[in-house]
Coordinates of C-alpha atoms and ligand atoms in Angstrom, one line a residue:
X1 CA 109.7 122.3 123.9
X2 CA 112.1 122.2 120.7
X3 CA 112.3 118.8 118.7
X4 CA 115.5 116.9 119.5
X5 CA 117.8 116.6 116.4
X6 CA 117.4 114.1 113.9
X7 CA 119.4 111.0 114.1
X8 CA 121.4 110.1 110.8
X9 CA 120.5 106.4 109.6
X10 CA 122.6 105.9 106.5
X11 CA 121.0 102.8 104.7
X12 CA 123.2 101.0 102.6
X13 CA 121.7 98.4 99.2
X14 CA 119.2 100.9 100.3
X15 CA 117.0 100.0 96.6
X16 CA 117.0 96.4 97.7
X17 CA 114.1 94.5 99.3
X18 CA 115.6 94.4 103.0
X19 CA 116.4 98.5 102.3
X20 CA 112.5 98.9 101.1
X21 CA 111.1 96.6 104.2
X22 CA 113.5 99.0 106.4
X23 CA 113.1 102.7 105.5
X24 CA 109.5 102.8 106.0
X25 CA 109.3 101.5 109.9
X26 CA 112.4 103.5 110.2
X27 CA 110.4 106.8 109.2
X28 CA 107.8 105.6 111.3
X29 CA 109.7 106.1 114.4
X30 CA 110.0 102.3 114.9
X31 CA 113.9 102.4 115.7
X32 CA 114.4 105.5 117.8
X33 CA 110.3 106.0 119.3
X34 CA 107.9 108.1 118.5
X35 CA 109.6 111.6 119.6
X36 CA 112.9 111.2 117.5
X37 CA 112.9 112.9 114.1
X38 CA 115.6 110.5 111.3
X39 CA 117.4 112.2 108.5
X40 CA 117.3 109.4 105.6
X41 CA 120.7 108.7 104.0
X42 CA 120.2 106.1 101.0
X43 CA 123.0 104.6 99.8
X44 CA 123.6 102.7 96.5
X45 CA 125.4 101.7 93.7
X46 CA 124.1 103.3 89.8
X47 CA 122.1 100.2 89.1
X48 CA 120.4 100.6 92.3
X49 CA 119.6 103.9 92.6
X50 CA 116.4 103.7 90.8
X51 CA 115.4 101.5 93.6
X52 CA 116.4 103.8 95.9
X53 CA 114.4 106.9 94.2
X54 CA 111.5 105.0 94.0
X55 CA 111.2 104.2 97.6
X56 CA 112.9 107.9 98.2
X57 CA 109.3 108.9 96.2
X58 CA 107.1 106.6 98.7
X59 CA 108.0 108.1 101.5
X60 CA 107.6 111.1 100.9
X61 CA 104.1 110.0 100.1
X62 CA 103.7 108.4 103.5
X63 CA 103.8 112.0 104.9
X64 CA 106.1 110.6 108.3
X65 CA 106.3 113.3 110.5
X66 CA 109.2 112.0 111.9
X67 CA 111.0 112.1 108.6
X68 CA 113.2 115.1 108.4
X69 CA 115.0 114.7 105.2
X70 CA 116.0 111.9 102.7
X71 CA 119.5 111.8 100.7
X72 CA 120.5 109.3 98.0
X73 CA 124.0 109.5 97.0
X74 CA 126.5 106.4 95.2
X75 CA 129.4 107.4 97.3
X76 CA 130.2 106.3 100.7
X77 CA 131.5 109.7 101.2
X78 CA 128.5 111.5 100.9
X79 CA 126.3 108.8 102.1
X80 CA 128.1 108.5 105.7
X81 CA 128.4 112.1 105.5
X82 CA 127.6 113.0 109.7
X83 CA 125.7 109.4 110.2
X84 CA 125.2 108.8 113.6
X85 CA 123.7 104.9 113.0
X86 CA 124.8 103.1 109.6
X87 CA 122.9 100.2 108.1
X88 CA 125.2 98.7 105.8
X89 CA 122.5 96.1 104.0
X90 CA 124.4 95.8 100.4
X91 CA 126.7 93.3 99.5
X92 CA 127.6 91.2 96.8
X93 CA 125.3 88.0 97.0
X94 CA 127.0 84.9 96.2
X95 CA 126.3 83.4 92.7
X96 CA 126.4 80.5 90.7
X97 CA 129.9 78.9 90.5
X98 CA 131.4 81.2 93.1
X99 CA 133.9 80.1 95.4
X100 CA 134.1 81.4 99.1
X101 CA 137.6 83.1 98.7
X102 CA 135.6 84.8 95.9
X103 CA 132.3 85.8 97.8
X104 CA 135.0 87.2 100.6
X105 CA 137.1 88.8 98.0
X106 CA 134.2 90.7 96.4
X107 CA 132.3 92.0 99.8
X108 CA 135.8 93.3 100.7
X109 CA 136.1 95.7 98.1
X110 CA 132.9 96.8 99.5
X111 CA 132.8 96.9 102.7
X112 CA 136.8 98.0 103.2
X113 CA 135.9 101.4 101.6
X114 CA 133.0 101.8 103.6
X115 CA 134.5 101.3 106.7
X116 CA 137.2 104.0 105.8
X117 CA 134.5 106.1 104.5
X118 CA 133.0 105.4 108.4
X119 CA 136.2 106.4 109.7
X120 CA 136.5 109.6 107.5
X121 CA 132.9 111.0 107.1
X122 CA 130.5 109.7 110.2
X123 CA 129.6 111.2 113.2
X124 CA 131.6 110.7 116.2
X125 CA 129.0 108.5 117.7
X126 CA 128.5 106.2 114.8
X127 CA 127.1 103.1 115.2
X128 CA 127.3 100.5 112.5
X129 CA 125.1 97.4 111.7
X130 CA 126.2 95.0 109.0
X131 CA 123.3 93.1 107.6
X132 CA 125.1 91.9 104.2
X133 CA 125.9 88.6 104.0
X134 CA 128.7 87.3 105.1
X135 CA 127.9 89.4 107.8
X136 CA 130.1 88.7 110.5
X137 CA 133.0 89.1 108.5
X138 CA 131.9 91.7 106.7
X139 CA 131.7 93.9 109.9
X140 CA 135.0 92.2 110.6
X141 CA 136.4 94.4 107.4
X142 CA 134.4 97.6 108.2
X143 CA 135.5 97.9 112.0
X144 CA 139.2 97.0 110.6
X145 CA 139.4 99.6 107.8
X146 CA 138.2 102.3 110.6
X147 CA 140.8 102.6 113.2
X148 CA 139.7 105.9 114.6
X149 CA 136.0 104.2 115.5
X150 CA 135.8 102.4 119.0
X151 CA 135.6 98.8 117.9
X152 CA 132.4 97.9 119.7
X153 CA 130.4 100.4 117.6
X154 CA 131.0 97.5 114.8
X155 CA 127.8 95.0 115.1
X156 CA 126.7 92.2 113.0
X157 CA 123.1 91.2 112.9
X158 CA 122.9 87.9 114.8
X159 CA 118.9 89.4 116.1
X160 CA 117.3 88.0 113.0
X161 CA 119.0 84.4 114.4
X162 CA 118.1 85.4 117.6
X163 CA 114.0 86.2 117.5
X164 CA 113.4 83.1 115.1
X165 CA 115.1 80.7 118.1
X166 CA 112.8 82.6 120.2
X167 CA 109.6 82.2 117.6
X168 CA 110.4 78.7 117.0
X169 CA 110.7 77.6 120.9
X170 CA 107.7 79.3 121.6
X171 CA 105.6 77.6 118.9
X172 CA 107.0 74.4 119.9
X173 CA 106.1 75.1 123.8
X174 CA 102.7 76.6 123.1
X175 CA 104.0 79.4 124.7
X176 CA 104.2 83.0 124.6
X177 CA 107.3 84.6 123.4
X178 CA 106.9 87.3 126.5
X179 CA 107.4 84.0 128.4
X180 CA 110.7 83.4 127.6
X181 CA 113.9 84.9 128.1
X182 CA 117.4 83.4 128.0
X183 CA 118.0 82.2 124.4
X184 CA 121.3 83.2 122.6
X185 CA 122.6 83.0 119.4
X186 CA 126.6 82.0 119.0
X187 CA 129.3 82.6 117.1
X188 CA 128.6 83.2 112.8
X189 CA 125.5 84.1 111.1
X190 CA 125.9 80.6 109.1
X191 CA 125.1 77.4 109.6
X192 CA 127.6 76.7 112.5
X193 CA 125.5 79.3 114.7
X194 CA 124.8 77.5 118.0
X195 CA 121.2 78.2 119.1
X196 CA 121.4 77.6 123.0
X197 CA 118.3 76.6 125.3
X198 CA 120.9 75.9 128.2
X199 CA 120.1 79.2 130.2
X200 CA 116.4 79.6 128.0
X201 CA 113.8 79.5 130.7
X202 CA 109.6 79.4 129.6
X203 CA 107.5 81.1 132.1
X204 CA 110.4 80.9 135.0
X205 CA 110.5 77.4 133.8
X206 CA 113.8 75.4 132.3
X207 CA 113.6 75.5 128.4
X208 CA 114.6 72.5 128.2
X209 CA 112.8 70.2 130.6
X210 CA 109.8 72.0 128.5
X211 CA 110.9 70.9 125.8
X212 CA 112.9 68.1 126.1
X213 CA 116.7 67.8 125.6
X214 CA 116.4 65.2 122.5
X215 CA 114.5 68.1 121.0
X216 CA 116.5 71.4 121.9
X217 CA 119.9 70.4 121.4
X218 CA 119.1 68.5 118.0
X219 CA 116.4 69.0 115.6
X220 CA 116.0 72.6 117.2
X221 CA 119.7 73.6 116.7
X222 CA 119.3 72.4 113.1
X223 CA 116.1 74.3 112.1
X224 CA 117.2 77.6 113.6
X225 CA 120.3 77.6 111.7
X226 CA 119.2 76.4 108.8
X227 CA 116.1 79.0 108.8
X228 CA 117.3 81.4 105.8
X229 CA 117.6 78.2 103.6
X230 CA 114.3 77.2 104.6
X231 CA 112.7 80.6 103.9
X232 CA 114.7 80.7 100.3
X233 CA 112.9 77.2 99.5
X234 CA 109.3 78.0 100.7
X235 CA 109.2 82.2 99.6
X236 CA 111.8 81.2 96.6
X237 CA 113.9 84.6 98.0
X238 CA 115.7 85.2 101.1
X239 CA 114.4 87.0 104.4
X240 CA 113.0 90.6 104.0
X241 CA 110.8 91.9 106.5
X242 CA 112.3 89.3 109.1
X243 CA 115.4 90.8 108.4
X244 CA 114.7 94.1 108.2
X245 CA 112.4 94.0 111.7
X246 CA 115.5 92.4 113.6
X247 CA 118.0 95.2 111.8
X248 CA 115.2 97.4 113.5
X249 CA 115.4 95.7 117.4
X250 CA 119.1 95.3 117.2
X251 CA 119.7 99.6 116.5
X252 CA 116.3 99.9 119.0
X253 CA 118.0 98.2 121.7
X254 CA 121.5 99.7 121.7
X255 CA 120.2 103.0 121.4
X256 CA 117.3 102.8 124.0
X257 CA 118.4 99.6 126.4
X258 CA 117.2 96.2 126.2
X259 CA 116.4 96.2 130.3
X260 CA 116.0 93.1 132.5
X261 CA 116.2 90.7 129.7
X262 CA 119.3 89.6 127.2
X263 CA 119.4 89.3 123.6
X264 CA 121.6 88.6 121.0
X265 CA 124.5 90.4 119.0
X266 CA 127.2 90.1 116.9
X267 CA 130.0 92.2 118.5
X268 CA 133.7 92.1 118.4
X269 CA 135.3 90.0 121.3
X270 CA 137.2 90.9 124.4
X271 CA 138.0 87.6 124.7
X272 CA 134.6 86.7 126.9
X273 CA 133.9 82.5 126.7
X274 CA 137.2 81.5 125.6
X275 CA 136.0 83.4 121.9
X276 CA 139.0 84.9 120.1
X277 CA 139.8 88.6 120.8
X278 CA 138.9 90.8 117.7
X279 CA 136.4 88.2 116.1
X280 CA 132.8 89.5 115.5
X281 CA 131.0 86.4 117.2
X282 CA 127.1 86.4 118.5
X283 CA 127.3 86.5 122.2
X284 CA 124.5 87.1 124.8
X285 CA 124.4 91.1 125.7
X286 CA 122.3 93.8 127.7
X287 CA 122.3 96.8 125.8
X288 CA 122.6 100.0 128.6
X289 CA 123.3 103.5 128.3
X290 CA 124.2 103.1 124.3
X291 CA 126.6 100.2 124.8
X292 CA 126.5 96.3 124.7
X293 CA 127.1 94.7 127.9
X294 CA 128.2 90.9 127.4
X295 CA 126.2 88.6 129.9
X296 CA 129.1 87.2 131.9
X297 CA 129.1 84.2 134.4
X298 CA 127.1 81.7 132.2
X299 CA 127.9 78.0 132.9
X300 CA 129.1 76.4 129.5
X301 CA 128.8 72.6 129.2
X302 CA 130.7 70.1 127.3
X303 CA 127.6 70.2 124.4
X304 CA 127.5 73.9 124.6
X305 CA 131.7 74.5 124.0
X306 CA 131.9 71.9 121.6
X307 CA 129.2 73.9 119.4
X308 CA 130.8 77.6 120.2
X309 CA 134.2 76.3 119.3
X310 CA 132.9 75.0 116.3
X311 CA 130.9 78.3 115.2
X312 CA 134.4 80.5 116.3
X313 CA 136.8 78.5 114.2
X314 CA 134.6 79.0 111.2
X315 CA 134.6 82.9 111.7
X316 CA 138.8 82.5 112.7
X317 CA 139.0 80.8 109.2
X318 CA 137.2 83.8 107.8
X319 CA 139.1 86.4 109.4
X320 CA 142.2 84.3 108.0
X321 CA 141.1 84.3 104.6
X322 CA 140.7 88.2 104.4
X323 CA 143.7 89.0 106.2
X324 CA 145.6 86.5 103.6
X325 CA 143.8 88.6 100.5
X326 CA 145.2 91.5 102.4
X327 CA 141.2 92.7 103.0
X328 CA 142.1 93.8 106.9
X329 CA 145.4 96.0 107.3
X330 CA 147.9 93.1 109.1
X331 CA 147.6 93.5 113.5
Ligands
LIG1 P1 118.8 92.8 97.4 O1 119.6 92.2 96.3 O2 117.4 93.0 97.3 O3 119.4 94.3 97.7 C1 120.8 94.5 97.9 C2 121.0 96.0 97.4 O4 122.3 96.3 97.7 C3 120.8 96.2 95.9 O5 119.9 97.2 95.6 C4 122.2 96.5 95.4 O6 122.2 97.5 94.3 C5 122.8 97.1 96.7 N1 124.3 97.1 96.7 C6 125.2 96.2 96.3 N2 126.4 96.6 96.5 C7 126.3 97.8 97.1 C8 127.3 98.8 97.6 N3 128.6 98.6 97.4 N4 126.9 99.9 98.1 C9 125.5 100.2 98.3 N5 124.6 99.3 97.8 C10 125.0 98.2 97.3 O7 119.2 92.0 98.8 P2 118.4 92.0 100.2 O8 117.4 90.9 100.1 O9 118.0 93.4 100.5 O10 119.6 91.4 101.1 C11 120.7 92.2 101.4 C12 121.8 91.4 102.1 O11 121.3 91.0 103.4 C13 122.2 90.1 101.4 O12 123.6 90.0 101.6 C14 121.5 89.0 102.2 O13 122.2 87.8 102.2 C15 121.7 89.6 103.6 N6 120.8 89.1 104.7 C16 121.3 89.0 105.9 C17 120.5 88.5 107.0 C18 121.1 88.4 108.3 O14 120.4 87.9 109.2 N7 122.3 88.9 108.6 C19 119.2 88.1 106.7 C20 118.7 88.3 105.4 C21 119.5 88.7 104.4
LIG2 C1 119.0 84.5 106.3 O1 119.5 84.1 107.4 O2 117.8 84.5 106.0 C2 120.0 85.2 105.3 O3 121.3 85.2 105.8 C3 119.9 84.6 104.0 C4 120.6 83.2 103.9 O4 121.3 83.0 102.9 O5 120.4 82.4 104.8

């Protein structure tokens, strides 16, 4: 029997430490199983391209036999070039003395061109994954400076969120995470994410009696979403292989299904839960036949709206700030 065809995975900030964490369990056949050959696009800017080489070099020394080919180019012509999945992990950290508007201004004039390079140069199934901080709204920009893409092909990672709520509940239950199931992730990948245990069930039990309400819809909520900050102060530099292994279940389950149980993604919304149509919000969603699935029918409580609203108007103030800077072509 013949090989299938390799997938495309362009890699964006692909020099960077989440890029480095990535590309190897990519090769590895950790996103797309062990029959699936990947093609290696590594995208970067000059100074990153040494990064880039040198992990270009490493792999070739880990002798992947899924690894067709690896590219490394500084355009996002050339680097989306036929990509059928697109990692875009780069972006413009925030720095000393830098103001919001200016974070927003400066991850536009990234991830604008990108998504029109998306729009231009990728392959007609593209699917995109934005990892760069802030991520929401930067997809937000990508999926709005790529008309010609479906918009649901336009993710955010909300996963990383997602798997430490699930890490952190088990730890604090004794549990296993196999045992539970029902955890989501709202709205932004900030601070106002709402970690929610409401539907979260431990071995077929209630999350919350397990736990105790006092503990899951207080001191939880606040540890989850202020995870990254914790990581910073305790490794003294953000997330890596965290980040990198949820990048890696987010593509793993839209291309190849998540089943019976739900997880959590950033996708734009059709309205679903009252959530703005067009905002890229973390909902709960079955991934089948290539496409999220939002869970629909959940019961939403006066705690739980009051903490998606809250999460939602911070993302409707971001998508007001970049439409005001003129970073998203006016509806
Ligand atoms: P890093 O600084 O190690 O690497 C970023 C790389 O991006 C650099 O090599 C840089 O040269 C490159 N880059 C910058 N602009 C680029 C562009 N226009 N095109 C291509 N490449 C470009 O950072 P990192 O630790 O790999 O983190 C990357 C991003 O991921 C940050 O924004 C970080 O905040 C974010 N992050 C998000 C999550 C999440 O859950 N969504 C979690 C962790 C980190
Ligand atoms: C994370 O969640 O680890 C990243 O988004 C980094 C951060 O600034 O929190």
């Amino acid at each position: 029997m013949n090989a299938p065809q390799p997938i495309t995975v362009t890699v964006t900030g692909a020099g960077g430490q989440i890029g480095y964490a990535a590309l190897f369990r990519i090769a590895s056949g950790a996103m797309f199983g062990a029959d699936q050959p990947v093609a290696l696009r590594l995208l970067e800017i000059p100074q990153g391209v040494k990064g880039a080489e040198g992990a270009a070099l490493e792999l070739i020394d880990g002798a992947f036999p899924l690894l067709a080919s690896i590219d490394i180019s500084t355009t996002p012509d050339e680097g989306f070039a036929g990509t059928n999945v697109a990692l875009l992990v780069g972006s413009r950290p925030r720095t000393a003395g830098m103001e919001r508007a200016d974070l927003l201004a400066a991850n536009g004039a990234i991830f604008g061109p990108q998504g029109r390079a998306i729009n231009e140069h990728a392959a007609d199934d593209v699917r995109v994954l934005v990892v760069g901080n802030p991520a929401n709204t930067n997809a937000l920009i990508a999926q709005r400076n790529a008309p010609d893409v479906p918009a649901e092909r336009f993710t955010a990672l909300t996963r990383l969120d997602h798997n430490r709520a699930v890490g952190l509940l088990a730890e604090r239950a004794g549990a296993r995470v196999a045992d539970i199931s029902g955890v989501t992730i709202w709205g932004n990948h900030s601070t106002t994410q709402y970690p929610d245990l409401s539907h979260a069930t431990i071995s077929g039990r209630a999350a919350l009696d397990v736990v105790g309400e006092t503990w899951g819809r207080g001191a939880y909520i606040e540890r989850v979403a202020n995870r990254g900050a914790e990581i910073i102060e305790v490794r003294g530099g953000s997330s890596v292989a965290s980040a990198a292994n949820a990048a890696i279940d987010h593509v793993r389950d839209w291309a190849l299904g998540t089943g019976e149980a739900w997880t959590s993604v950033s996708l734009p919304s059709t309205g679903a839960y009252g959530i703005p149509e067009g905002l890229i919000a973390s909902v709960p969603a079955h991934a089948v036949d290539g496409g999220w699935r939002v869970v629909e029918g959940l019961e939403i409580d006066a705690f739980s709206r009051a903490k998606i609203d809250a999460s939602v108007a911070e993302l409707a103030a971001e998508r007001d700030q970049v439409a005001a800077m003129g970073l998203i072509p006016a509806e």
